[in-house]
Short mmCIF file of C-alpha atoms and ligand atoms in Angstrom, two decimals:
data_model
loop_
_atom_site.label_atom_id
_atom_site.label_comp_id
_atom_site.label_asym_id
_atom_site.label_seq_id
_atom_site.Cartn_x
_atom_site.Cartn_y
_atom_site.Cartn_z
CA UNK A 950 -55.62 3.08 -90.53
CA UNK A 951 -57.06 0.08 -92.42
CA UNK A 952 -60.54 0.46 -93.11
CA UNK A 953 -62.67 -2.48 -91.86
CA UNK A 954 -64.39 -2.72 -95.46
CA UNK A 955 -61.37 -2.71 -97.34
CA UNK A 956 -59.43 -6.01 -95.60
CA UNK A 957 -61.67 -8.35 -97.73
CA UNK A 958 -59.77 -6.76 -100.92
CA UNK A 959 -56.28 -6.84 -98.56
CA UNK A 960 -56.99 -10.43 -98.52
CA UNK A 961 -58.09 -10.85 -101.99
CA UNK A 962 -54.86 -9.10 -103.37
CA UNK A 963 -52.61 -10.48 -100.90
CA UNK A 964 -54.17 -14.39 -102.07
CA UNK A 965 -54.18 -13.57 -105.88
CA UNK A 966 -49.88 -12.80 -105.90
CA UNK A 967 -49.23 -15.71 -103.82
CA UNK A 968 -51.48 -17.84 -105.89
CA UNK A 969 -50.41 -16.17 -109.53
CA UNK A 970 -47.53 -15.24 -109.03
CA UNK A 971 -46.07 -18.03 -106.63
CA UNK A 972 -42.97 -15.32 -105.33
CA UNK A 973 -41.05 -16.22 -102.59
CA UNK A 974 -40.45 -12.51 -101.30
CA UNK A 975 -43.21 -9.96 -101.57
CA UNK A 976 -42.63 -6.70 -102.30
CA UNK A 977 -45.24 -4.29 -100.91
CA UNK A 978 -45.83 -0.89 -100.26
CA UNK A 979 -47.93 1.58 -98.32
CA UNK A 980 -48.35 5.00 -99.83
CA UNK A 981 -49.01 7.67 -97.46
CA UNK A 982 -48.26 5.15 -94.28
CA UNK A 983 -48.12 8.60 -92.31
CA UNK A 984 -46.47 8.22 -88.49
CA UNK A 985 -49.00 7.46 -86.07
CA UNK A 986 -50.66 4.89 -84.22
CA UNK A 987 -52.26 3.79 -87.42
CA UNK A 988 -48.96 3.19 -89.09
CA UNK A 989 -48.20 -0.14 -88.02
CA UNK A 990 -51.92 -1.54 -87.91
CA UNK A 991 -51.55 -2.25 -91.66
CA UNK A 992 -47.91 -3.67 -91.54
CA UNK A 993 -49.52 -6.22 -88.84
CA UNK A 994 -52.53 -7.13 -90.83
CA UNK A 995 -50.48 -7.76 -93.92
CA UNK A 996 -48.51 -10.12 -91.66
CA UNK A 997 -51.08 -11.92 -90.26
CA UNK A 998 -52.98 -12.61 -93.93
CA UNK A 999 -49.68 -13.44 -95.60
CA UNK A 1000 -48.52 -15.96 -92.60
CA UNK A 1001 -52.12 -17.57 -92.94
CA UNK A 1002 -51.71 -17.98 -96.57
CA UNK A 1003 -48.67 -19.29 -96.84
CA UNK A 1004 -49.66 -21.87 -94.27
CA UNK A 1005 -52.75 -23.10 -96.34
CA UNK A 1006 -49.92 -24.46 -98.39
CA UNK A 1007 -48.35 -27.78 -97.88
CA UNK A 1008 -44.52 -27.54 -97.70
CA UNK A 1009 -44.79 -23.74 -98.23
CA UNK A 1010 -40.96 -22.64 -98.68
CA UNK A 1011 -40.55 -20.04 -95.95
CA UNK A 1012 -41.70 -16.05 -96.99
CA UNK A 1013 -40.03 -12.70 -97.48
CA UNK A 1014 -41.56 -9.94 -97.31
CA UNK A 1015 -40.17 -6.51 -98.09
CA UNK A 1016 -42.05 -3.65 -96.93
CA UNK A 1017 -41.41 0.09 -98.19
CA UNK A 1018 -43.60 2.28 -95.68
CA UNK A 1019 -43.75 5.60 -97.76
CA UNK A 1020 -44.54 9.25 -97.16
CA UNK A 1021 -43.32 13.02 -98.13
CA UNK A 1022 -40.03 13.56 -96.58
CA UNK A 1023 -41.15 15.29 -93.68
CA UNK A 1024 -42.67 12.77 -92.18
CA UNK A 1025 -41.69 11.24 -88.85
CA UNK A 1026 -39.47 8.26 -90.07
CA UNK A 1027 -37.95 8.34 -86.90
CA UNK A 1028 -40.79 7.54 -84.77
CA UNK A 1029 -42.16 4.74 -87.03
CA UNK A 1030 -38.92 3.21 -86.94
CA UNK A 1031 -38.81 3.73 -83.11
CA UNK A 1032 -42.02 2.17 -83.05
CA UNK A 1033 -40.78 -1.23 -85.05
CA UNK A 1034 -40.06 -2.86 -81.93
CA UNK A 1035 -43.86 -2.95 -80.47
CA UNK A 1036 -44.84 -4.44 -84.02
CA UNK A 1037 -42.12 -7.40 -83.48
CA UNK A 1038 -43.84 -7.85 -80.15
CA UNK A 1039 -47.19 -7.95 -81.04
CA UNK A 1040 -47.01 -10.14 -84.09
CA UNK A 1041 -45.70 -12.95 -82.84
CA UNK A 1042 -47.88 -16.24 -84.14
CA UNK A 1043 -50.60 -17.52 -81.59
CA UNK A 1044 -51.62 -20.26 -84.17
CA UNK A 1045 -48.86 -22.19 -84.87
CA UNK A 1046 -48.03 -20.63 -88.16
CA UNK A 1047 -44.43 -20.65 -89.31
CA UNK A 1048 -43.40 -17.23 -88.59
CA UNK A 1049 -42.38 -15.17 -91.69
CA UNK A 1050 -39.25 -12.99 -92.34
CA UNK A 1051 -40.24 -8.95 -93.22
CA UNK A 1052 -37.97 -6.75 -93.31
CA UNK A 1053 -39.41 -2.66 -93.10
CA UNK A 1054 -37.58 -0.04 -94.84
CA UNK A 1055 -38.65 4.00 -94.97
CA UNK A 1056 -39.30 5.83 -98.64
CA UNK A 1057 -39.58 9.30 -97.91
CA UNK A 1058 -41.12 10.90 -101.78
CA UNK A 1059 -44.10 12.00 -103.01
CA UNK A 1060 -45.90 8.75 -104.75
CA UNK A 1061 -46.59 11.27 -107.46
CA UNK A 1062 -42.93 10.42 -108.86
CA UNK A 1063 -41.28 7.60 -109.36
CA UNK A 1064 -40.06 5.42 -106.60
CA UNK A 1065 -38.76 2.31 -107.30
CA UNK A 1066 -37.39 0.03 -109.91
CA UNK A 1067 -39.58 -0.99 -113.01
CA UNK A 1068 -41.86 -3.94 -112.39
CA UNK A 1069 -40.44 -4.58 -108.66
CA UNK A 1070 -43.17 -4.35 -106.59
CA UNK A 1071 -45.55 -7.00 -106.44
CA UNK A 1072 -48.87 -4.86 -104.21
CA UNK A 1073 -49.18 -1.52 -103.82
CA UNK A 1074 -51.63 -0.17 -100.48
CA UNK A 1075 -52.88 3.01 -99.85
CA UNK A 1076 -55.12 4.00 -96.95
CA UNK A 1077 -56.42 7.77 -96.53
CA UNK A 1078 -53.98 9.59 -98.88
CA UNK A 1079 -55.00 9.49 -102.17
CA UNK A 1080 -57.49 12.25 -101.99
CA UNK A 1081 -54.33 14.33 -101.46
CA UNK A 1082 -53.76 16.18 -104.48
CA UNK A 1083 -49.79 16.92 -105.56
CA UNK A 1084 -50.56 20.61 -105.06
CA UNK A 1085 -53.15 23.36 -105.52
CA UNK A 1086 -54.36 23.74 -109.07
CA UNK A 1087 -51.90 25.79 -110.37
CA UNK A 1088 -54.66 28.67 -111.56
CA UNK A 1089 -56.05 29.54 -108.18
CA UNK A 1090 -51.80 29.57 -106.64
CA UNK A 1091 -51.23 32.19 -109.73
CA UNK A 1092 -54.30 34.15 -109.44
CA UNK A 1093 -53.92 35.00 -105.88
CA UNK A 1094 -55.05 38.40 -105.91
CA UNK A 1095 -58.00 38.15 -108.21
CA UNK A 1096 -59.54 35.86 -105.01
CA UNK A 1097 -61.24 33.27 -107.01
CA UNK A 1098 -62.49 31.09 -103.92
CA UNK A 1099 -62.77 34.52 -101.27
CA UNK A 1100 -63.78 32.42 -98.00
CA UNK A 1101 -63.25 29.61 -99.09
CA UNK A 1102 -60.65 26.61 -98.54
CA UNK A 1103 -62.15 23.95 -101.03
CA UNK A 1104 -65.12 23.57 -103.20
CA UNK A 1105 -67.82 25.13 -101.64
CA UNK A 1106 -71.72 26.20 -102.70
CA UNK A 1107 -70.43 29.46 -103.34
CA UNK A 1108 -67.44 28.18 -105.51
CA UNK A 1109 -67.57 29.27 -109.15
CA UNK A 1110 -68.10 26.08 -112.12
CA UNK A 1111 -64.52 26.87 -113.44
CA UNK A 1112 -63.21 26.20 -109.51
CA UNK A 1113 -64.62 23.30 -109.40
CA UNK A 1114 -62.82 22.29 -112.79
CA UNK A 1115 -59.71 23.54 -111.43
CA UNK A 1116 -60.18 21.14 -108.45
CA UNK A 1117 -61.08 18.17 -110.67
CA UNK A 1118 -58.83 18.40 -113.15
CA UNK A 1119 -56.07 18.52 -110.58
CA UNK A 1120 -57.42 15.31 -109.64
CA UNK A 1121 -57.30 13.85 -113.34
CA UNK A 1122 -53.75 14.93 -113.91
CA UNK A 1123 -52.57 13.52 -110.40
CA UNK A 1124 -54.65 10.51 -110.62
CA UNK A 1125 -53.39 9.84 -114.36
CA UNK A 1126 -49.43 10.20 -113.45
CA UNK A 1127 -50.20 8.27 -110.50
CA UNK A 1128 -51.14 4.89 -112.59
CA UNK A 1129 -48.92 5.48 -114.79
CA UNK A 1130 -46.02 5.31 -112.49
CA UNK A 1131 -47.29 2.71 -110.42
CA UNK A 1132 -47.79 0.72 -113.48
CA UNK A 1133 -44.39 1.13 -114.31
CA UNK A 1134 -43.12 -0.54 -110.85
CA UNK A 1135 -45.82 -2.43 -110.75
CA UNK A 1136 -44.78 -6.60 -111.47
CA UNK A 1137 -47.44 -8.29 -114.20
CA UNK A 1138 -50.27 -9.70 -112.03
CA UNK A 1139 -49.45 -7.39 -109.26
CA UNK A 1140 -52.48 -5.91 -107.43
CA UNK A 1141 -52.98 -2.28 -105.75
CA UNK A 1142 -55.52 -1.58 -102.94
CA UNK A 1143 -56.21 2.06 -102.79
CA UNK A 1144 -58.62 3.58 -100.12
CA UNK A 1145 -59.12 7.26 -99.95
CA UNK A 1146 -62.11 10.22 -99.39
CA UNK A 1147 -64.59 10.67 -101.95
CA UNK A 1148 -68.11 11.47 -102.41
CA UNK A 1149 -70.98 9.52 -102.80
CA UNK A 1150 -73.21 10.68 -105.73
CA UNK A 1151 -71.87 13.43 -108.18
CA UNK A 1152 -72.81 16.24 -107.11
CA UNK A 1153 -69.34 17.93 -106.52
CA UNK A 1154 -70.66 20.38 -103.67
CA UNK A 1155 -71.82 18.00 -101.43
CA UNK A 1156 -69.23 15.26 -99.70
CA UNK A 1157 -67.90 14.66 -96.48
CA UNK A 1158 -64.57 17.07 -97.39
CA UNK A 1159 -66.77 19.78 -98.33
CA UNK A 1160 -68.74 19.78 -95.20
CA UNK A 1161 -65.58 19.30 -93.27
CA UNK A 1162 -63.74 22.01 -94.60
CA UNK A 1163 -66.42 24.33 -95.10
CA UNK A 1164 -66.86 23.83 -91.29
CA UNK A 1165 -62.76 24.77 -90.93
CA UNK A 1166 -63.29 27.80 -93.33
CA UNK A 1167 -66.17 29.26 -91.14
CA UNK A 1168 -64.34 28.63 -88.09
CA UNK A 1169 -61.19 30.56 -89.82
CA UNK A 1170 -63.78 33.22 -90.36
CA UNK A 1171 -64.54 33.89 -87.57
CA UNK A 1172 -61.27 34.13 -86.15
CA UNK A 1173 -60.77 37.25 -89.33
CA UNK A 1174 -64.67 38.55 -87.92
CA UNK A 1175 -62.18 38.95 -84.27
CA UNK A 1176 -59.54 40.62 -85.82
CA UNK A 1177 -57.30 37.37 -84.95
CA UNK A 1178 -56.43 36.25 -88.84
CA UNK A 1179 -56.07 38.76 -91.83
CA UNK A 1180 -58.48 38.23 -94.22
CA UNK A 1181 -56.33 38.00 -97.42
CA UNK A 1182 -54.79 35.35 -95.90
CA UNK A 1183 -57.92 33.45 -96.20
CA UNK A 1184 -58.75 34.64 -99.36
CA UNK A 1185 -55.88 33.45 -100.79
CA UNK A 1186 -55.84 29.75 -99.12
CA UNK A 1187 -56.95 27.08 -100.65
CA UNK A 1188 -56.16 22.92 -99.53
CA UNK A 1189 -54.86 20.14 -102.16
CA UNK A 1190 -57.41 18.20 -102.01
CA UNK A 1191 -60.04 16.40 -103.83
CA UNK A 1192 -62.59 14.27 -103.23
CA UNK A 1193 -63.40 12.05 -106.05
CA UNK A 1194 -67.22 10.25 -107.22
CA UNK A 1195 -66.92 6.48 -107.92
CA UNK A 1196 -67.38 7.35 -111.49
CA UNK A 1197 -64.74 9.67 -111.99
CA UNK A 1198 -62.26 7.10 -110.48
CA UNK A 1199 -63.13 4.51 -112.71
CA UNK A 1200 -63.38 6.91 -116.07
CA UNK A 1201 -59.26 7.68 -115.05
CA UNK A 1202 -59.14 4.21 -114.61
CA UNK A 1203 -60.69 3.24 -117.82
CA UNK A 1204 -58.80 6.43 -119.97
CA UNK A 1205 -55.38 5.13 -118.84
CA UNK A 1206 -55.70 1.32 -120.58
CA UNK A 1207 -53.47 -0.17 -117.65
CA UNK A 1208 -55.26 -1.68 -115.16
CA UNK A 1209 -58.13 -3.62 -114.93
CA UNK A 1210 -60.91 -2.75 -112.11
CA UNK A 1211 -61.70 -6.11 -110.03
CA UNK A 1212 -63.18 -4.20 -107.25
CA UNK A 1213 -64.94 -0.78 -106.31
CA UNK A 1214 -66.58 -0.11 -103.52
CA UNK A 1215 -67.99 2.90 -101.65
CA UNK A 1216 -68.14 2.60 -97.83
CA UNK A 1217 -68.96 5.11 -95.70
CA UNK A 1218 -67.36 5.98 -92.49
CA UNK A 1219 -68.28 8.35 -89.83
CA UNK A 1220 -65.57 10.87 -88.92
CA UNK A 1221 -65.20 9.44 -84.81
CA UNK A 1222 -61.91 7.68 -85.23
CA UNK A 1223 -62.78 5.40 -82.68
CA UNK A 1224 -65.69 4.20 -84.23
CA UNK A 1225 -65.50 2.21 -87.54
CA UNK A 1226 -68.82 0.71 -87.88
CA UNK A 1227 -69.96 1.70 -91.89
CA UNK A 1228 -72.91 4.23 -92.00
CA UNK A 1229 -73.64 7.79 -90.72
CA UNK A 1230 -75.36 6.66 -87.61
CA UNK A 1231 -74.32 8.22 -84.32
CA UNK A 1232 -74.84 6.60 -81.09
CA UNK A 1233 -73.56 9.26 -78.62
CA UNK A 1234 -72.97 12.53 -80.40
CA UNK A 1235 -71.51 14.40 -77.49
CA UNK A 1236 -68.80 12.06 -77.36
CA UNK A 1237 -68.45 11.52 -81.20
CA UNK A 1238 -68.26 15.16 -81.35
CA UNK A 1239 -65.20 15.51 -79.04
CA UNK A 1240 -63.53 12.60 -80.64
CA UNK A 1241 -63.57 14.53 -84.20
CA UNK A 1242 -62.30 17.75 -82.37
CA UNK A 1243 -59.54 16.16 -80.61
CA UNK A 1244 -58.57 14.47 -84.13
CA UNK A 1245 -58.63 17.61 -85.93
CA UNK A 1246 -56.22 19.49 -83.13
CA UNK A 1247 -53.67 16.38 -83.48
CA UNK A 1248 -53.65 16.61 -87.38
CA UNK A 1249 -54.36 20.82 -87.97
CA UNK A 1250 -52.40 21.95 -84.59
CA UNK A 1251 -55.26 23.21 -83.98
C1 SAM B 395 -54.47 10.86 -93.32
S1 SAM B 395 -52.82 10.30 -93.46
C2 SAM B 395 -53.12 8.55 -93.67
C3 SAM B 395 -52.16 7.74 -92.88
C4 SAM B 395 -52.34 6.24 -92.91
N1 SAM B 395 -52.19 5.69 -94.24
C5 SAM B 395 -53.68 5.85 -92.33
O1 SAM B 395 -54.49 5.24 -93.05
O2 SAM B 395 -53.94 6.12 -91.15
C6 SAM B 395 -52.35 10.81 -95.10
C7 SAM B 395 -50.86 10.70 -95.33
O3 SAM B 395 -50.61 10.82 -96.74
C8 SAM B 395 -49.39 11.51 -96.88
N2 SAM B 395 -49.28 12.06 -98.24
C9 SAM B 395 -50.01 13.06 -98.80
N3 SAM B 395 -49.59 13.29 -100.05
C10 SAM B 395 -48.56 12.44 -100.28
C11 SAM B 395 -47.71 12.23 -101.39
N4 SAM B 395 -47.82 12.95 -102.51
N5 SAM B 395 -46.76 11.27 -101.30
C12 SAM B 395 -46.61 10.54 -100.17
N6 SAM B 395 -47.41 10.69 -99.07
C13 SAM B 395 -48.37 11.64 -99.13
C14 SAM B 395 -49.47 12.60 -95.81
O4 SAM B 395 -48.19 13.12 -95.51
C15 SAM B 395 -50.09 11.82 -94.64
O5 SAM B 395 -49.11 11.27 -93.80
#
């Protein structure tokens, strides 16, 4: 998916390397690019900015562009690839633009290693991922008997002070090695634009993933209340996740002295997928509603 409020910064980024940096092959990559229909939008929107601004220049020489979609290695590879030859179709120039040469390669490992060469990669994208953490905080895995979130799936009101500091500093740690590598492959002057859940003030019980999955861990309830799911199974669950403020992004930002913040923004979304209009606002709920359920059975089975 590529967020309507975060193509401004696409652009931005996209305009500063070809201006700075004046590269004839762009390396980019998109971290979590996942397999679905969404997979390709941001592969055609990075075409479509990069033809236009190469053809704002006079005698531009023609452009490269090598793109590394990335996920975990079980990820459907295979259908992205398969789904290649719709892009090639769709992207063809309407305007007149000399066409530009990509070429689309898979890179199936976590981003929280390493995953390619030192100062090769001129942006880095991210869309939806990075609230992903690289596991659950090691304390509440270990401790799975003493049942230190019972009910719960992810911060909740009735989640302890020292969960909640599990959670976050799972999210320090993560988000630390994660600019760290990415500096490392990471050209000088290259730009990353990274969009991902978080919350909006800082109160750390009350964002969109904790009224999502609090809604998931009362429905999971239930199913335990009908004798359908064992209860320690529950008990003992908890999801990788964490949803950041805008101030604890930009204190991990600040602590690791490698990258300078041109641009944060908070936008909200509302969770129809089919609707991408900023704001909580909902025009039809009935329908909104069913287009949130049938997006949670596609990505929870459910
Ligand atoms: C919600 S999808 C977002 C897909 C796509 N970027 C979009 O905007 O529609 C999140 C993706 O991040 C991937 N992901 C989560 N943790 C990851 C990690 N450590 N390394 C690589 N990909 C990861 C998941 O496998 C999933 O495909």
């Amino acid at each position: 998916m590529i967020f309507r409020g975060s193509i401004p910064m696409l652009e931005n980024g996209i305009r500063k390397v070809f201006e700075t940096l004046g590269v004839k092959t762009m390396t980019i990559v998109d971290l979590g690019c996942s397999s679905g229909p969404n997979t390709l939008l941001f592969v055609s929107k990075l075409i479509d900015i990069t033809t236009e601004q190469c053809n704002k220049v006079v005698e531009c020489d023609p452009m490269e562009l090598l793109i590394f979609l990335n996920d975990l290695p079980g990820n459907d590879f295979n259908q992205v690839f398969r789904s290649l030859e719709n892009l090639e179709k769709g992207t063809s120039d309407q305007k007149g633009n000399t066409p530009l040469f990509y070429h689309i390669s898979g890179l199936p490992k976590s981003y929280y290693n390493r995953l390619l060469p030192r100062e090769s990669v001129h942006l880095f994208h991210s869309s939806s991922s990075l609230h992903w953490r690289s596991q659950v905080p090691e304390v509440l895995e270990a401790s799975r008997d003493a049942l230190l979130n019972k009910d719960n799936i992810y911060i909740s009101e009735a989640s302890t002070s020292f969960v909640v500091k599990c959670f976050r500093e799972q999210f320090n740690k993560d988000f630390s090695t994660f600019l760290k590598l990415r500096h490392e492959e990471l050209v000088y002057g290259g730009k990353m634009v990274l969009t991902f859940c978080g919350r909006k003030d800082e109160n750390v019980y009350n964002g969109d993933l904790n009224k999502l999955f609090g809604l998931l861990a009362m429905s999971l309830q239930s199913l335990i209340t009908k004798g359908l799911v064992e209860s320690e199974k529950l008990d003992s669950f908890n999801l990788p996740f964490y949803g950041p403020s805008i101030s604890e992004v930009k204190y991990i930002v600040m602590q690791s002295h490698m990258f300078e913040l041109d641009h944060i923004k908070l936008f909200e979304i509302n969770w129809d997928p089919y609707d991408d209009t900023e704001g909580d606002d909902v025009h039809d709920s009935v329908c909104s509603a069913s287009m949130f359920l049938s997006l949670l059975e596609q990505r929870w089975n459910l």
